[in-house]
Amino acid sequence: MKKFYLLFAMMAVLCTACDEDENLDRDPRVFTIADSGKLTGITKQCMIVTVPANMQSLDVNMVSDGKITFTNENSVPGVSADYIPGYTFEDGVIQDHIAYTREAKKKPRFRQAIKINVATPLVVKKDTAEIVIDCVLPDNPAKETKAIIALVGGKDHKIEIKNLTQKQIEKLFGKEE
């Protein structure tokens, strides 16, 4: 009798684990690519880039399964950004494929890139240019993922990833009062 209950309990667990919705929610969905080729997730995070005075531009290479767009949120004179030709979502440069269903169906992730120009050196502890990265799935525009690239002045080039504060999250997703 105990074996019957054990078998019944295992079947109940297996049956309730089934999910009718094949789309699995993954986080992070936006990654940056380091020079080494390593992917670092930046979804709902802030990527702080220290830009020394002699650095006039930098490329930010990203990977995602959705279209990456960006806006200059906190603009500083002399800082601008643009897509790198050949590395937009429409160009379809595939980085890799990932499983996106419980049946391990594969979906491509695309390499996308933007060039950030810093014509005027950023003043340390005064200038912070912010670029908001927005990634939208082509089959579900309502599902969006955001991150911030913050550019600050400094002596040496450096990149660090930090979690967003609650205030930054509210601002990003339009819940600011």
Coordinates of N, CA, C and O in Angstrom, one line a residue:
M1 N 0.8 -1.2 0.0 CA 0.0 0.0 0.0 C 0.9 1.3 0.0 O 0.5 2.2 -0.7
K2 N 2.0 1.2 0.8 CA 2.9 2.4 0.8 C 3.5 2.7 -0.6 O 3.6 3.8 -0.9
K3 N 3.8 1.6 -1.3 CA 4.3 1.8 -2.7 C 3.3 2.5 -3.6 O 3.7 3.3 -4.4
F4 N 2.0 2.2 -3.4 CA 1.0 2.8 -4.2 C 0.9 4.3 -3.9 O 0.8 5.1 -4.8
Y5 N 0.9 4.7 -2.6 CA 0.9 6.1 -2.3 C 2.1 6.8 -2.8 O 2.0 8.0 -3.3
L6 N 3.3 6.2 -2.7 CA 4.5 6.8 -3.2 C 4.5 7.0 -4.7 O 4.8 8.1 -5.2
L7 N 4.0 6.0 -5.4 CA 3.8 6.1 -6.8 C 2.8 7.2 -7.2 O 3.1 8.0 -8.1
F8 N 1.7 7.3 -6.5 CA 0.7 8.3 -6.7 C 1.3 9.7 -6.5 O 1.0 10.6 -7.2
A9 N 2.0 9.8 -5.4 CA 2.6 11.1 -5.0 C 3.6 11.6 -6.1 O 3.6 12.7 -6.5
M10 N 4.4 10.6 -6.6 CA 5.4 11.0 -7.7 C 4.7 11.4 -8.9 O 5.1 12.3 -9.6
M11 N 3.6 10.7 -9.3 CA 2.8 11.1 -10.5 C 2.2 12.5 -10.4 O 2.2 13.2 -11.3
A12 N 1.7 12.8 -9.2 CA 1.1 14.1 -8.9 C 2.1 15.2 -9.1 O 1.9 16.2 -9.7
V13 N 3.3 14.9 -8.6 CA 4.4 15.9 -8.7 C 4.8 16.1 -10.1 O 4.9 17.2 -10.6
L14 N 5.0 15.0 -10.9 CA 5.4 15.1 -12.3 C 4.3 15.8 -13.1 O 4.6 16.6 -14.0
C15 N 3.0 15.5 -12.9 CA 1.9 16.1 -13.7 C 1.8 17.6 -13.4 O 1.5 18.3 -14.3
T16 N 2.0 18.0 -12.1 CA 1.8 19.4 -11.8 C 3.0 20.2 -12.3 O 2.9 21.4 -12.4
A17 N 4.2 19.5 -12.5 CA 5.3 20.2 -13.0 C 5.2 20.6 -14.5 O 6.0 21.4 -15.0
C18 N 4.3 19.9 -15.2 CA 4.1 20.2 -16.6 C 3.6 21.6 -16.8 O 2.7 22.1 -16.0
D19 N 4.1 22.3 -17.8 CA 3.7 23.7 -18.1 C 3.1 23.8 -19.5 O 3.8 23.4 -20.4
E20 N 1.9 24.2 -19.6 CA 1.3 24.3 -20.9 C 2.0 25.4 -21.8 O 2.1 25.3 -23.0
D21 N 2.5 26.5 -21.1 CA 3.1 27.6 -21.8 C 4.6 27.2 -22.1 O 5.4 26.9 -21.2
E22 N 4.9 27.1 -23.4 CA 6.3 26.6 -23.7 C 7.3 27.7 -23.5 O 8.5 27.4 -23.4
N23 N 6.9 28.9 -23.5 CA 7.9 30.0 -23.4 C 8.4 30.1 -22.0 O 7.6 30.3 -21.1
L24 N 9.7 29.9 -21.8 CA 10.3 30.0 -20.5 C 10.8 31.4 -20.3 O 11.4 32.0 -21.2
D25 N 10.6 32.0 -19.1 CA 11.0 33.3 -18.8 C 12.5 33.3 -18.4 O 12.8 32.6 -17.4
R26 N 13.4 33.9 -19.1 CA 14.8 33.9 -18.8 C 15.2 35.3 -18.3 O 14.8 36.3 -18.8
D27 N 16.1 35.3 -17.4 CA 16.7 36.5 -16.9 C 18.1 36.2 -16.5 O 18.4 35.3 -15.8
P28 N 19.1 36.9 -17.0 CA 19.0 38.1 -17.8 C 18.7 37.8 -19.3 O 19.0 36.7 -19.8
R29 N 18.2 38.8 -20.0 CA 18.0 38.7 -21.5 C 18.9 39.5 -22.3 O 19.0 39.4 -23.5
V30 N 19.6 40.5 -21.6 CA 20.6 41.3 -22.3 C 21.9 41.1 -21.7 O 22.1 41.1 -20.5
F31 N 22.9 40.8 -22.5 CA 24.3 40.5 -22.1 C 25.3 41.5 -22.8 O 25.0 41.9 -23.9
T32 N 26.4 41.8 -22.1 CA 27.5 42.5 -22.8 C 28.5 41.4 -23.1 O 28.6 40.4 -22.4
I33 N 29.3 41.7 -24.1 CA 30.4 40.8 -24.5 C 31.7 41.4 -24.1 O 32.1 42.5 -24.6
A34 N 32.5 40.8 -23.2 CA 33.8 41.3 -22.8 C 34.8 41.0 -24.0 O 34.5 40.2 -24.9
D35 N 36.0 41.6 -23.9 CA 37.0 41.4 -25.0 C 37.4 39.9 -25.0 O 37.7 39.4 -26.1
S36 N 37.2 39.2 -23.9 CA 37.6 37.8 -23.9 C 36.5 36.9 -24.6 O 36.7 35.7 -24.8
G37 N 35.3 37.5 -24.8 CA 34.2 36.8 -25.4 C 33.2 36.3 -24.4 O 32.1 35.8 -24.7
K38 N 33.5 36.6 -23.1 CA 32.6 36.1 -22.0 C 31.3 37.0 -22.0 O 31.4 38.3 -22.1
L39 N 30.2 36.4 -21.8 CA 28.9 37.1 -21.7 C 28.6 37.5 -20.3 O 28.8 36.6 -19.4
T40 N 28.2 38.7 -20.0 CA 27.9 39.2 -18.7 C 26.4 39.8 -18.8 O 26.2 40.7 -19.5
G41 N 25.5 39.2 -18.0 CA 24.1 39.7 -18.0 C 24.0 41.1 -17.4 O 24.6 41.4 -16.4
I42 N 23.3 42.0 -18.0 CA 23.1 43.3 -17.5 C 21.6 43.7 -17.3 O 21.2 44.8 -17.1
T43 N 20.7 42.7 -17.5 CA 19.3 43.0 -17.3 C 19.0 43.5 -15.9 O 19.4 43.0 -14.9
K44 N 18.2 44.6 -15.9 CA 17.9 45.3 -14.7 C 19.1 45.6 -13.8 O 19.1 45.6 -12.6
Q45 N 20.2 46.0 -14.5 CA 21.4 46.4 -13.8 C 22.0 47.6 -14.5 O 21.5 48.0 -15.5
C46 N 23.0 48.2 -13.8 CA 23.7 49.4 -14.3 C 25.1 49.0 -14.6 O 25.8 48.4 -13.8
M47 N 25.5 49.2 -15.8 CA 26.9 49.0 -16.3 C 27.6 50.3 -16.2 O 27.3 51.2 -17.0
I48 N 28.5 50.5 -15.3 CA 29.2 51.8 -15.1 C 30.5 51.7 -15.8 O 31.4 50.8 -15.5
V49 N 30.7 52.6 -16.8 CA 31.9 52.6 -17.6 C 32.7 53.8 -17.3 O 32.2 54.9 -17.5
T50 N 33.9 53.7 -16.8 CA 34.8 54.8 -16.5 C 35.5 55.1 -17.8 O 36.2 54.2 -18.4
V51 N 35.4 56.3 -18.3 CA 36.0 56.7 -19.6 C 37.1 57.8 -19.3 O 36.8 58.9 -19.0
P52 N 38.3 57.4 -19.5 CA 39.4 58.4 -19.3 C 39.4 59.4 -20.4 O 38.8 59.3 -21.5
A53 N 40.0 60.6 -20.2 CA 40.0 61.7 -21.1 C 40.5 61.4 -22.5 O 40.0 62.0 -23.4
N54 N 41.5 60.5 -22.6 CA 42.0 60.2 -23.9 C 41.2 59.2 -24.7 O 41.5 58.8 -25.8
M55 N 40.1 58.7 -24.1 CA 39.2 57.7 -24.8 C 38.1 58.4 -25.4 O 37.2 58.9 -24.8
Q56 N 38.0 58.5 -26.8 CA 37.0 59.3 -27.4 C 35.8 58.5 -27.9 O 34.8 59.0 -28.3
S57 N 35.9 57.2 -27.9 CA 34.8 56.3 -28.2 C 35.0 54.9 -27.7 O 36.1 54.5 -27.4
L58 N 33.9 54.2 -27.5 CA 33.9 52.8 -27.1 C 32.8 52.1 -27.7 O 31.7 52.7 -28.0
D59 N 33.0 50.8 -28.0 CA 32.0 50.0 -28.5 C 31.4 49.1 -27.4 O 32.1 48.6 -26.6
V60 N 30.1 49.0 -27.4 CA 29.4 48.1 -26.4 C 28.8 47.0 -27.2 O 27.8 47.3 -28.0
N61 N 29.3 45.8 -27.1 CA 28.8 44.7 -27.8 C 27.8 43.9 -26.9 O 28.1 43.7 -25.8
M62 N 26.6 43.6 -27.5 CA 25.6 43.0 -26.6 C 25.0 41.8 -27.4 O 25.1 41.7 -28.6
V63 N 24.4 40.9 -26.6 CA 23.7 39.7 -27.1 C 22.3 39.7 -26.5 O 22.2 39.9 -25.3
S64 N 21.3 39.4 -27.3 CA 20.0 39.2 -26.8 C 19.1 38.5 -27.9 O 19.4 38.5 -29.0
D65 N 18.0 37.9 -27.4 CA 17.1 37.3 -28.3 C 16.0 38.3 -28.8 O 15.2 38.0 -29.7
G66 N 16.1 39.5 -28.4 CA 15.2 40.6 -28.8 C 15.9 41.7 -29.4 O 17.2 41.8 -29.4
K67 N 15.2 42.7 -29.9 CA 15.8 43.9 -30.5 C 16.2 44.8 -29.5 O 15.5 45.3 -28.6
I68 N 17.5 45.2 -29.5 CA 18.1 46.2 -28.5 C 18.0 47.6 -29.1 O 18.4 47.8 -30.2
T69 N 17.3 48.4 -28.4 CA 17.3 49.9 -28.7 C 17.9 50.6 -27.5 O 18.1 50.1 -26.5
F70 N 18.1 51.9 -27.8 CA 18.7 52.7 -26.7 C 18.2 54.1 -26.8 O 17.9 54.6 -27.9
T71 N 18.3 54.8 -25.6 CA 18.0 56.3 -25.6 C 18.9 56.9 -24.7 O 19.4 56.3 -23.7
N72 N 19.3 58.2 -25.0 CA 20.1 59.0 -24.1 C 19.2 59.5 -23.0 O 18.5 60.4 -23.3
E73 N 19.3 59.0 -21.8 CA 18.4 59.4 -20.7 C 19.0 60.6 -20.0 O 18.3 61.6 -19.8
N74 N 20.2 60.6 -19.6 CA 20.8 61.7 -18.9 C 22.0 62.2 -19.8 O 23.0 61.6 -19.8
S75 N 21.7 63.1 -20.6 CA 22.7 63.5 -21.6 C 23.7 64.5 -21.1 O 23.4 65.4 -20.3
V76 N 24.9 64.3 -21.6 CA 26.0 65.2 -21.2 C 26.5 65.8 -22.6 O 26.7 65.0 -23.5
P77 N 26.9 67.1 -22.7 CA 27.4 67.6 -23.9 C 28.6 66.8 -24.4 O 29.5 66.5 -23.6
G78 N 28.6 66.5 -25.7 CA 29.7 65.8 -26.3 C 29.5 64.2 -26.3 O 30.3 63.5 -26.9
V79 N 28.5 63.7 -25.6 CA 28.3 62.2 -25.6 C 27.2 61.9 -26.5 O 26.1 62.4 -26.4
S80 N 27.4 61.0 -27.4 CA 26.4 60.5 -28.3 C 26.6 59.0 -28.6 O 27.6 58.4 -28.3
A81 N 25.5 58.4 -29.1 CA 25.6 56.9 -29.4 C 24.9 56.6 -30.7 O 24.0 57.3 -31.1
D82 N 25.3 55.6 -31.3 CA 24.7 55.1 -32.6 C 25.0 53.6 -32.8 O 25.9 53.1 -32.2
Y83 N 24.1 53.0 -33.6 CA 24.3 51.6 -33.9 C 25.6 51.4 -34.7 O 25.9 52.3 -35.5
I84 N 26.2 50.3 -34.5 CA 27.4 49.9 -35.4 C 26.8 49.2 -36.6 O 26.2 48.2 -36.4
P85 N 27.1 49.7 -37.8 CA 26.5 49.0 -39.0 C 27.0 47.6 -39.0 O 28.1 47.3 -38.7
G86 N 26.1 46.7 -39.4 CA 26.3 45.3 -39.5 C 26.0 44.5 -38.2 O 26.0 43.3 -38.2
Y87 N 25.7 45.3 -37.1 CA 25.4 44.6 -35.8 C 24.1 45.1 -35.2 O 24.1 45.5 -34.0
T88 N 23.1 45.2 -36.0 CA 21.8 45.6 -35.5 C 21.0 44.3 -35.5 O 21.4 43.3 -36.1
F89 N 19.8 44.3 -34.9 CA 18.9 43.1 -34.8 C 18.6 42.7 -36.2 O 18.5 41.5 -36.6
E90 N 18.3 43.7 -37.1 CA 17.9 43.4 -38.5 C 19.0 42.7 -39.3 O 18.7 42.0 -40.2
D91 N 20.3 43.0 -38.9 CA 21.4 42.3 -39.6 C 21.4 40.8 -39.3 O 22.0 40.1 -40.1
G92 N 20.9 40.4 -38.2 CA 20.7 39.0 -37.9 C 22.0 38.2 -37.7 O 22.2 37.1 -38.1
V93 N 23.0 38.9 -37.0 CA 24.3 38.2 -36.7 C 24.0 37.3 -35.5 O 23.8 37.8 -34.4
I94 N 24.0 36.0 -35.7 CA 23.7 35.1 -34.6 C 24.9 34.8 -33.8 O 26.0 34.4 -34.3
Q95 N 24.8 35.0 -32.5 CA 25.8 34.7 -31.5 C 25.8 33.2 -31.1 O 26.8 32.5 -31.1
D96 N 24.6 32.7 -30.8 CA 24.5 31.3 -30.4 C 23.0 31.0 -30.4 O 22.1 31.8 -30.7
H97 N 22.7 29.8 -30.0 CA 21.3 29.3 -29.9 C 21.1 28.8 -28.4 O 21.9 28.2 -27.9
I98 N 19.9 29.1 -27.9 CA 19.6 28.7 -26.5 C 18.2 27.9 -26.5 O 17.4 28.2 -27.4
A99 N 18.1 27.0 -25.6 CA 16.8 26.3 -25.4 C 15.8 27.3 -24.8 O 16.1 28.0 -23.9
Y100 N 14.6 27.3 -25.4 CA 13.6 28.2 -24.8 C 12.3 27.5 -24.5 O 11.4 28.1 -24.1
T101 N 12.3 26.2 -24.6 CA 11.1 25.4 -24.2 C 11.5 24.2 -23.4 O 12.7 23.9 -23.4
R102 N 10.6 23.7 -22.7 CA 10.9 22.5 -21.9 C 11.3 21.3 -22.8 O 12.0 20.4 -22.4
E103 N 10.9 21.4 -24.1 CA 11.3 20.3 -25.1 C 12.7 20.6 -25.7 O 13.1 20.0 -26.7
A104 N 13.3 21.7 -25.2 CA 14.7 22.1 -25.7 C 14.7 22.6 -27.1 O 15.6 22.5 -27.8
K105 N 13.6 23.2 -27.5 CA 13.6 23.9 -28.9 C 14.6 25.0 -28.8 O 14.7 25.7 -27.7
K106 N 15.3 25.3 -29.9 CA 16.4 26.3 -29.9 C 15.9 27.6 -30.5 O 15.1 27.6 -31.4
K107 N 16.4 28.7 -29.9 CA 16.1 30.0 -30.4 C 17.4 30.8 -30.5 O 18.3 30.7 -29.7
P108 N 17.6 31.6 -31.6 CA 18.9 32.3 -31.8 C 18.9 33.5 -30.9 O 17.9 34.1 -30.6
R109 N 20.2 33.8 -30.4 CA 20.4 35.1 -29.8 C 21.3 35.9 -30.7 O 22.3 35.3 -31.3
F110 N 21.1 37.2 -30.9 CA 21.7 38.0 -31.8 C 22.8 38.9 -31.2 O 22.5 39.5 -30.2
R111 N 23.9 39.1 -32.0 CA 24.9 40.0 -31.5 C 24.5 41.4 -32.1 O 24.2 41.6 -33.2
Q112 N 24.5 42.4 -31.2 CA 24.1 43.8 -31.5 C 25.1 44.7 -30.9 O 25.7 44.3 -29.8
A113 N 25.4 45.8 -31.5 CA 26.4 46.7 -30.9 C 26.1 48.2 -31.1 O 25.5 48.6 -32.1
I114 N 26.5 49.0 -30.2 CA 26.4 50.4 -30.3 C 27.8 51.1 -30.1 O 28.6 50.5 -29.3
K115 N 28.0 52.2 -30.7 CA 29.3 52.9 -30.5 C 28.9 54.2 -29.7 O 28.0 54.9 -30.1
I116 N 29.6 54.4 -28.7 CA 29.4 55.6 -27.8 C 30.6 56.5 -28.1 O 31.7 56.1 -27.9
N117 N 30.3 57.7 -28.5 CA 31.3 58.8 -28.8 C 31.3 59.8 -27.6 O 30.3 60.2 -27.1
V118 N 32.5 60.1 -27.2 CA 32.7 61.0 -26.1 C 33.7 62.1 -26.6 O 34.9 62.0 -26.5
A119 N 33.1 63.1 -27.2 CA 33.8 64.2 -27.9 C 34.5 65.1 -26.9 O 35.6 65.6 -27.1
T120 N 33.8 65.3 -25.7 CA 34.3 66.2 -24.7 C 34.6 65.3 -23.4 O 33.7 64.6 -23.0
P121 N 35.8 65.3 -22.9 CA 36.1 64.4 -21.7 C 35.1 64.7 -20.6 O 34.7 65.8 -20.3
L122 N 34.7 63.6 -19.9 CA 33.7 63.7 -18.8 C 34.5 64.2 -17.6 O 35.6 63.7 -17.3
V123 N 33.8 65.1 -16.9 CA 34.4 65.6 -15.6 C 34.1 64.7 -14.5 O 33.0 64.3 -14.3
V124 N 35.2 64.2 -13.8 CA 35.1 63.3 -12.7 C 34.1 63.8 -11.6 O 34.2 65.0 -11.2
K125 N 33.2 63.0 -11.2 CA 32.3 63.3 -10.1 C 31.3 64.4 -10.4 O 30.6 64.9 -9.6
K126 N 31.2 64.8 -11.7 CA 30.3 65.8 -12.1 C 29.4 65.3 -13.3 O 28.2 65.4 -13.2
D127 N 30.0 64.8 -14.3 CA 29.3 64.3 -15.5 C 29.0 62.8 -15.4 O 29.9 62.0 -15.1
T128 N 27.7 62.4 -15.6 CA 27.3 61.0 -15.7 C 26.3 61.0 -16.8 O 25.2 61.4 -16.7
A129 N 26.8 60.4 -18.0 CA 25.9 60.3 -19.1 C 25.2 58.9 -19.0 O 25.9 57.9 -18.7
E130 N 23.9 58.8 -19.1 CA 23.2 57.5 -19.0 C 22.6 57.2 -20.3 O 21.9 58.0 -20.9
I131 N 22.8 55.9 -20.7 CA 22.1 55.4 -21.9 C 21.3 54.2 -21.5 O 21.7 53.3 -20.8
V132 N 20.0 54.3 -21.8 CA 19.0 53.3 -21.4 C 18.9 52.3 -22.5 O 18.6 52.6 -23.6
I133 N 19.2 51.0 -22.2 CA 19.1 49.9 -23.1 C 17.8 49.3 -22.9 O 17.4 49.0 -21.8
D134 N 17.1 49.1 -24.0 CA 15.7 48.5 -24.0 C 15.7 47.3 -25.0 O 16.1 47.5 -26.1
C135 N 15.3 46.2 -24.5 CA 15.3 45.0 -25.3 C 13.8 44.5 -25.4 O 13.2 44.2 -24.4
V136 N 13.3 44.4 -26.6 CA 11.9 44.0 -26.8 C 11.9 42.7 -27.7 O 12.5 42.7 -28.7
L137 N 11.1 41.7 -27.2 CA 10.9 40.5 -28.0 C 10.1 40.9 -29.2 O 9.0 41.5 -29.1
P138 N 10.5 40.4 -30.5 CA 9.7 40.8 -31.6 C 8.3 40.2 -31.6 O 7.4 40.8 -32.2
D139 N 8.1 39.0 -31.0 CA 6.8 38.4 -31.0 C 5.9 38.9 -29.8 O 4.8 38.5 -29.7
N140 N 6.5 39.7 -28.9 CA 5.7 40.2 -27.8 C 6.3 41.6 -27.3 O 7.1 41.7 -26.4
P141 N 5.9 42.6 -28.0 CA 6.4 44.0 -27.7 C 6.1 44.5 -26.3 O 6.7 45.4 -25.8
A142 N 5.1 43.9 -25.7 CA 4.8 44.3 -24.3 C 5.8 43.8 -23.3 O 5.9 44.4 -22.2
K143 N 6.6 42.8 -23.7 CA 7.6 42.2 -22.7 C 8.9 42.9 -23.0 O 9.5 42.7 -24.1
E144 N 9.3 43.8 -22.1 CA 10.5 44.5 -22.3 C 11.5 44.3 -21.1 O 11.1 43.9 -20.0
T145 N 12.8 44.5 -21.4 CA 13.8 44.3 -20.5 C 14.7 45.5 -20.6 O 15.1 45.9 -21.7
K146 N 15.1 46.1 -19.5 CA 15.9 47.4 -19.5 C 17.1 47.3 -18.7 O 17.2 46.5 -17.7
A147 N 18.1 48.1 -19.0 CA 19.4 48.2 -18.3 C 19.9 49.6 -18.5 O 19.4 50.3 -19.4
I148 N 20.9 50.1 -17.7 CA 21.5 51.4 -17.9 C 23.0 51.2 -18.1 O 23.6 50.4 -17.5
I149 N 23.5 52.0 -19.1 CA 24.9 52.1 -19.3 C 25.2 53.5 -18.8 O 24.8 54.5 -19.4
A150 N 26.0 53.6 -17.7 CA 26.3 54.9 -17.1 C 27.8 55.2 -17.4 O 28.7 54.4 -17.1
L151 N 28.1 56.4 -18.1 CA 29.4 56.7 -18.4 C 29.9 57.8 -17.4 O 29.2 58.8 -17.2
V152 N 31.1 57.6 -16.8 CA 31.6 58.5 -15.8 C 33.1 58.8 -16.2 O 33.7 58.0 -16.9
G153 N 33.5 60.0 -15.8 CA 34.9 60.3 -16.0 C 35.9 59.7 -15.0 O 35.4 59.3 -13.9
G154 N 37.1 59.5 -15.4 CA 38.1 58.9 -14.5 C 39.4 58.7 -15.1 O 39.6 59.1 -16.3
K155 N 40.4 58.3 -14.4 CA 41.8 58.1 -14.8 C 42.0 56.9 -15.8 O 42.6 57.0 -16.8
D156 N 41.4 55.8 -15.4 CA 41.6 54.5 -16.1 C 40.3 54.0 -16.6 O 39.3 54.0 -15.8
H157 N 40.3 53.3 -17.8 CA 39.1 52.7 -18.3 C 38.7 51.5 -17.4 O 39.6 50.7 -17.0
K158 N 37.5 51.4 -17.0 CA 37.0 50.4 -16.1 C 35.5 50.1 -16.3 O 34.8 51.0 -16.7
I159 N 35.1 48.9 -16.2 CA 33.7 48.5 -16.3 C 33.3 47.8 -15.0 O 34.0 46.8 -14.6
E160 N 32.2 48.2 -14.4 CA 31.6 47.4 -13.3 C 30.1 47.3 -13.5 O 29.5 48.2 -14.1
I161 N 29.6 46.2 -12.9 CA 28.1 46.0 -13.0 C 27.5 46.1 -11.6 O 28.1 45.5 -10.7
K162 N 26.5 46.9 -11.5 CA 25.8 47.0 -10.2 C 24.3 46.8 -10.4 O 23.8 47.1 -11.5
N163 N 23.6 46.3 -9.3 CA 22.2 46.2 -9.4 C 21.6 47.6 -9.4 O 22.1 48.5 -8.7
L164 N 20.4 47.8 -10.0 CA 19.8 49.0 -10.0 C 19.1 49.3 -8.7 O 18.7 48.3 -8.0
T165 N 19.1 50.5 -8.3 CA 18.3 50.9 -7.0 C 16.8 50.8 -7.3 O 16.4 50.8 -8.5
Q166 N 16.0 50.8 -6.3 CA 14.6 50.8 -6.5 C 14.1 52.0 -7.3 O 13.3 52.0 -8.1
K167 N 14.7 53.2 -7.0 CA 14.4 54.4 -7.6 C 14.7 54.3 -9.1 O 13.9 54.8 -10.0
Q168 N 15.9 53.8 -9.5 CA 16.3 53.6 -10.9 C 15.3 52.7 -11.6 O 14.9 52.9 -12.7
I169 N 14.9 51.6 -10.9 CA 13.9 50.7 -11.5 C 12.6 51.3 -11.8 O 12.0 51.2 -12.9
E170 N 12.1 52.1 -10.8 CA 10.9 52.8 -11.0 C 10.9 53.8 -12.1 O 10.0 54.0 -12.9
K171 N 12.1 54.5 -12.2 CA 12.2 55.5 -13.3 C 12.3 54.8 -14.7 O 11.7 55.2 -15.6
L172 N 13.0 53.7 -14.7 CA 13.1 52.9 -16.0 C 11.8 52.4 -16.5 O 11.5 52.5 -17.7
F173 N 11.0 51.9 -15.6 CA 9.8 51.3 -16.0 C 8.6 52.2 -15.9 O 7.4 51.8 -15.9
G174 N 8.8 53.5 -15.8 CA 7.8 54.5 -15.8 C 6.8 54.5 -14.6 O 5.7 54.9 -14.7
K175 N 7.3 54.1 -13.4 CA 6.4 54.0 -12.2 C 6.8 55.2 -11.3 O 6.4 55.1 -10.1
E176 N 7.5 56.1 -11.8 CA 7.9 57.3 -10.9 C 6.7 58.1 -10.6 O 5.9 58.4 -11.5
E177 N 6.7 58.6 -9.4 CA 5.5 59.4 -9.0 C 5.8 60.9 -9.3 O 6.9 61.4 -9.2

